mmCIF file of C-alpha atoms in Angstrom:
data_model
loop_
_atom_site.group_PDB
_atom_site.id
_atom_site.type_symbol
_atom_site.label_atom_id
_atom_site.label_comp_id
_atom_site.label_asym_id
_atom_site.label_seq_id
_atom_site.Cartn_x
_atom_site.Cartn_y
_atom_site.Cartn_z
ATOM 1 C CA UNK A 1 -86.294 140.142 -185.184
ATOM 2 C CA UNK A 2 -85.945 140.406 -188.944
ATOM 3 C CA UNK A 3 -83.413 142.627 -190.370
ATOM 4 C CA UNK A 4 -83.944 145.130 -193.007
ATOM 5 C CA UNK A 5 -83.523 142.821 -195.801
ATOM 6 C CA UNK A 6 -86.411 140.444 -194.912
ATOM 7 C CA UNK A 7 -83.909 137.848 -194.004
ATOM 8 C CA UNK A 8 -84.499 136.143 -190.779
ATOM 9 C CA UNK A 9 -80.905 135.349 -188.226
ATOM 10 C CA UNK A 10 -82.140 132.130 -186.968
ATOM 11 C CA UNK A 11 -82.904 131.336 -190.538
ATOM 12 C CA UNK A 12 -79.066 132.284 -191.794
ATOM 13 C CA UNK A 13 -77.667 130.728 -188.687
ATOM 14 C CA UNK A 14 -79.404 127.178 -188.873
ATOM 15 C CA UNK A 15 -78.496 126.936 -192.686
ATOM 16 C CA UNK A 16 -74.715 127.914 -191.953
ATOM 17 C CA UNK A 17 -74.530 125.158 -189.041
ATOM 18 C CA UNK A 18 -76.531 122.602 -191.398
ATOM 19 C CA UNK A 19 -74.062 123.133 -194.414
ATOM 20 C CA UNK A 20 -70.936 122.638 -192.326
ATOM 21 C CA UNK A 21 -72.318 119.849 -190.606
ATOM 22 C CA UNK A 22 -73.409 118.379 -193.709
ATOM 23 C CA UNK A 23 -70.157 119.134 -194.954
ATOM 24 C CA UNK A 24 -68.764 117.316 -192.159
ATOM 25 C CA UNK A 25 -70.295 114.140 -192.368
ATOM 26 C CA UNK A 26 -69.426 113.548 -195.901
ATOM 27 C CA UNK A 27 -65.812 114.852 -195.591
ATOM 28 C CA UNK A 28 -65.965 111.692 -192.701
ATOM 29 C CA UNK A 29 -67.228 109.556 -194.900
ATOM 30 C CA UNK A 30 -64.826 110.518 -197.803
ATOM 31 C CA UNK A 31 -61.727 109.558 -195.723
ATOM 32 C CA UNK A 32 -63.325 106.059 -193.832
ATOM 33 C CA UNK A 33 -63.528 104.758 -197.721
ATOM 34 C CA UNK A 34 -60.445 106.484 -198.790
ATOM 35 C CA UNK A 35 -58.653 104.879 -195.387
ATOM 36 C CA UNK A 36 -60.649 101.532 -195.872
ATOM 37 C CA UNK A 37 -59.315 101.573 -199.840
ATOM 38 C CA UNK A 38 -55.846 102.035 -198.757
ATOM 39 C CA UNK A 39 -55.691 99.814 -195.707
ATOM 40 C CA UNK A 40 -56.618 97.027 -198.173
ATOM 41 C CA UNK A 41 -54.123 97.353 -200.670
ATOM 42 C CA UNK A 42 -51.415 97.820 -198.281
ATOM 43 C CA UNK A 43 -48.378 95.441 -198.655
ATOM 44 C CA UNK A 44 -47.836 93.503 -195.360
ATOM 45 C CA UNK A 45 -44.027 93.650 -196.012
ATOM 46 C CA UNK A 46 -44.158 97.482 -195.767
ATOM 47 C CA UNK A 47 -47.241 98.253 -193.470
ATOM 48 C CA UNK A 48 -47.544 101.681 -191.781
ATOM 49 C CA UNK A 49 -44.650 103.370 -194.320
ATOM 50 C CA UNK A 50 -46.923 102.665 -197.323
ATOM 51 C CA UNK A 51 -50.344 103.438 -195.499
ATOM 52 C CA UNK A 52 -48.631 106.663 -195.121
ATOM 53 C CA UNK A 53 -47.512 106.726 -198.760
ATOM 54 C CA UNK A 54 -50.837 106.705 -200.140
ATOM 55 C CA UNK A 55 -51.957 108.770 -197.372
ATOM 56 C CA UNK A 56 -49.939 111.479 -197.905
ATOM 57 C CA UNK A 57 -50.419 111.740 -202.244
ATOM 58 C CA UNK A 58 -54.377 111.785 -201.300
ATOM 59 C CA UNK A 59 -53.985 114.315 -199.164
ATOM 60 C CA UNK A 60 -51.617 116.476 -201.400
ATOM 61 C CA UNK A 61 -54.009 115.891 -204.446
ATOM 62 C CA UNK A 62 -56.581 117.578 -202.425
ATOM 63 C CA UNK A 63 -54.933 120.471 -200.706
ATOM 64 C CA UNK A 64 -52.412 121.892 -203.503
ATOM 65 C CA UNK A 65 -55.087 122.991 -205.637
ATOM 66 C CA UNK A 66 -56.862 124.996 -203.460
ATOM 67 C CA UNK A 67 -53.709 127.045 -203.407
ATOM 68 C CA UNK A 68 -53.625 127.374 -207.253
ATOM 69 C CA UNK A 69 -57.882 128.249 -207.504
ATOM 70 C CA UNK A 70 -57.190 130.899 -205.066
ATOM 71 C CA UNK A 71 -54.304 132.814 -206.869
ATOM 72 C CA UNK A 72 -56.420 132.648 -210.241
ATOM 73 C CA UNK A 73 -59.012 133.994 -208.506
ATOM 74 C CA UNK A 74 -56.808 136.488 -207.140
ATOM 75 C CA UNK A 75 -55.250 137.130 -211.219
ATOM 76 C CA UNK A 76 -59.425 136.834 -212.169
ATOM 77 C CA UNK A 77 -61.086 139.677 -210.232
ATOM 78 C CA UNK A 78 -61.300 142.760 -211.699
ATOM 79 C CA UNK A 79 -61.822 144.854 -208.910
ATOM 80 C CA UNK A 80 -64.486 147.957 -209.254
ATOM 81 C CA UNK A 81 -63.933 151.618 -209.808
ATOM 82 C CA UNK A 82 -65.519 154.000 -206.793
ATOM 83 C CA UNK A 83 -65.777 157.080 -207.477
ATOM 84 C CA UNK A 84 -66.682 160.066 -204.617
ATOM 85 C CA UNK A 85 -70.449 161.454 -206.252
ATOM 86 C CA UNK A 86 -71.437 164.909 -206.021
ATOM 87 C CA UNK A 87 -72.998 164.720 -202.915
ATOM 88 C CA UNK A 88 -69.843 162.655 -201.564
ATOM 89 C CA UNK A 89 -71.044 159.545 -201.661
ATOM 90 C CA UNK A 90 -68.508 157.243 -203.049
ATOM 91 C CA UNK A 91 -70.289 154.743 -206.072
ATOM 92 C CA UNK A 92 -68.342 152.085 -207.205
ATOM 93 C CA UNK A 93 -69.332 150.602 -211.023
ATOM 94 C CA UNK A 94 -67.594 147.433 -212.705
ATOM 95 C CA UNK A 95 -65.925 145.028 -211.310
ATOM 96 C CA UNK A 96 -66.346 141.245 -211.793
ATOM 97 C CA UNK A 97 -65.762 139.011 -209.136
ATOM 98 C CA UNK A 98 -64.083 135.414 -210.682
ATOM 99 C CA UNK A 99 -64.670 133.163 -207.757
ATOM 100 C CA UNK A 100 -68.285 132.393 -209.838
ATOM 101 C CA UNK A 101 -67.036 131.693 -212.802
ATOM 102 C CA UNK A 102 -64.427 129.907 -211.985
ATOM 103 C CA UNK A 103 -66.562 127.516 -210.463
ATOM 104 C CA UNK A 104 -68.524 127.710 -213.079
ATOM 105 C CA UNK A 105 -65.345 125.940 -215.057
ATOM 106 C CA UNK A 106 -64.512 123.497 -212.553
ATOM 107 C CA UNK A 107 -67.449 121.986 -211.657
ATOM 108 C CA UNK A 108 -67.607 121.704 -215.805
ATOM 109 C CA UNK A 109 -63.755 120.252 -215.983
ATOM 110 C CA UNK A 110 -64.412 117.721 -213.138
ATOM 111 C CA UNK A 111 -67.798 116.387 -214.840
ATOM 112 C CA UNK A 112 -65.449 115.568 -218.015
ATOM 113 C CA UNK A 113 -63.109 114.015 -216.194
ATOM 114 C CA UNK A 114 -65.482 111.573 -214.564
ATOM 115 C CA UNK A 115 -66.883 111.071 -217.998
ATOM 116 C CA UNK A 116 -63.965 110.608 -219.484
ATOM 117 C CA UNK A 117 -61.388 108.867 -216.864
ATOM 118 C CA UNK A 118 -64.122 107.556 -214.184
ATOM 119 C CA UNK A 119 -64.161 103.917 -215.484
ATOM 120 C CA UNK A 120 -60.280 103.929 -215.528
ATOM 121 C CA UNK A 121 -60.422 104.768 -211.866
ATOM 122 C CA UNK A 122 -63.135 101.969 -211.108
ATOM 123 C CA UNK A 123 -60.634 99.644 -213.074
ATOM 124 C CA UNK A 124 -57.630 101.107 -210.892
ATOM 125 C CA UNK A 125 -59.697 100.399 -207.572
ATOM 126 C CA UNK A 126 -60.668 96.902 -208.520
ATOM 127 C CA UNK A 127 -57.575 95.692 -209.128
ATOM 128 C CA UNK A 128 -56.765 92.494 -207.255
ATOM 129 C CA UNK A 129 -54.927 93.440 -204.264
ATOM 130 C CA UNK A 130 -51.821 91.087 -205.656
ATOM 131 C CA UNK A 131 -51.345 94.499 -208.191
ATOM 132 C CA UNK A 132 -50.726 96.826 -205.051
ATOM 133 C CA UNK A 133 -47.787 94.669 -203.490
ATOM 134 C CA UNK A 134 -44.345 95.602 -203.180
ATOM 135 C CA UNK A 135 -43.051 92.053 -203.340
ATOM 136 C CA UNK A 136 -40.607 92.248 -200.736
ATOM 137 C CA UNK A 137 -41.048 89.171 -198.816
ATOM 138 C CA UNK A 138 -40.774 86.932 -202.125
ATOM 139 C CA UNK A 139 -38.079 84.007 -201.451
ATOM 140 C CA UNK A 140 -36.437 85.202 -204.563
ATOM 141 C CA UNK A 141 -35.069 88.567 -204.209
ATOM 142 C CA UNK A 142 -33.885 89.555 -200.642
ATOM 143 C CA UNK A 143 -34.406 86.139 -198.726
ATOM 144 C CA UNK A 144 -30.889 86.297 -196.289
ATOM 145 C CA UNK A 145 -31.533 90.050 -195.904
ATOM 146 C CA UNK A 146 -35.214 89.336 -194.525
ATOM 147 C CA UNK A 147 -34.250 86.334 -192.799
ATOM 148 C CA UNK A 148 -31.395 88.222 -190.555
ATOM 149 C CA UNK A 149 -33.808 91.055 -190.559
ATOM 150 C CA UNK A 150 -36.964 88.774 -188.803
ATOM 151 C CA UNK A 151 -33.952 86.873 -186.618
ATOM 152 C CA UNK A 152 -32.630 90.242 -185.105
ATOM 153 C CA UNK A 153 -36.166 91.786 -184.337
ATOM 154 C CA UNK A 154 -37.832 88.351 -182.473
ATOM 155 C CA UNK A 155 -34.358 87.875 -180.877
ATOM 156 C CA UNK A 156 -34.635 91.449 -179.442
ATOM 157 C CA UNK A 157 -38.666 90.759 -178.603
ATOM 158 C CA UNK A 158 -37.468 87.461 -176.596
ATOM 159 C CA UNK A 159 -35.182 89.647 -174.395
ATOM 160 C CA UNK A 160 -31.906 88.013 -176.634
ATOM 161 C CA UNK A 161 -28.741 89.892 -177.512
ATOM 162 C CA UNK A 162 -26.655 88.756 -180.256
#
């Protein structure tokens, strides 16, 4: 039945279970590009440990500022003032709540920041995959260290000792 508010259950309950399952799709989404982005600019000289690099910064750029949001809008809140009424009731007046506002300002600061730094990150993305290398199997620089470094690893794989 309908509560006292003239809100319906089944109503509240299908548009919680639609949001998070919305929510869940894109948040799927988000990290199939983010992984397909970073599994083609990984260096074959370095493989899994840089996959995990670049794994680990995106998922630190995401979580450490929830942390920060919720301690300002722990600082933010003015809580109310409740009273006990004459009839001893208690009333509470005031209070602002910051978690609005706040979001308010976000959503604001991350609109400027695609405005003003989204082509940068386009450029950053399309960068040939060449710019993402670590260089590590160049002849130059490290060639007897790789080269005793590939001979010890197929010996061992072909059962060898040395």
């Amino acid at each position: 039945g309908n509560q006292n508010d003239g809100t319906s259950p089944s109503i509240f309950w299908s548009t919680v279970i639609g949001s998070t399952a919305l929510q869940a799709i894109v948040s799927s989404l988000q990290f199939n590009a983010q992984m397909t982005f970073f599994a083609n600019r990984v260096d074959p000289a370095i493989g899994g440990s840089y996959m995990t690099l670049l794994n680990t910064a995106a998922n630190l750029g995401g979580t450490w500022p929830a942390s920060f949001v919720m301690y300002l809008v722990g600082q933010l809140t003015v809580p109310p003032v409740c009273k006990m009424n004459e009839r001893g009731v208690e009333v509470c007046t005031g209070g602002r709540d910051a978690y609005f506002p706040m979001q308010l300002v976000f959503s604001i600061m991350g609109c400027l920041w695609i405005f003003f730094l989204g082509n940068r990150v386009r450029m950053v993305s399309e960068l040939p995959d060449e710019a993402w290398r670590t260089h590590l199997l160049d002849k130059e620089d490290g060639e007897d260290v790789l080269e005793l470094g590939e001979s010890s690893i197929w010996k061992r794989k072909q059962g060898k000792r040395e």
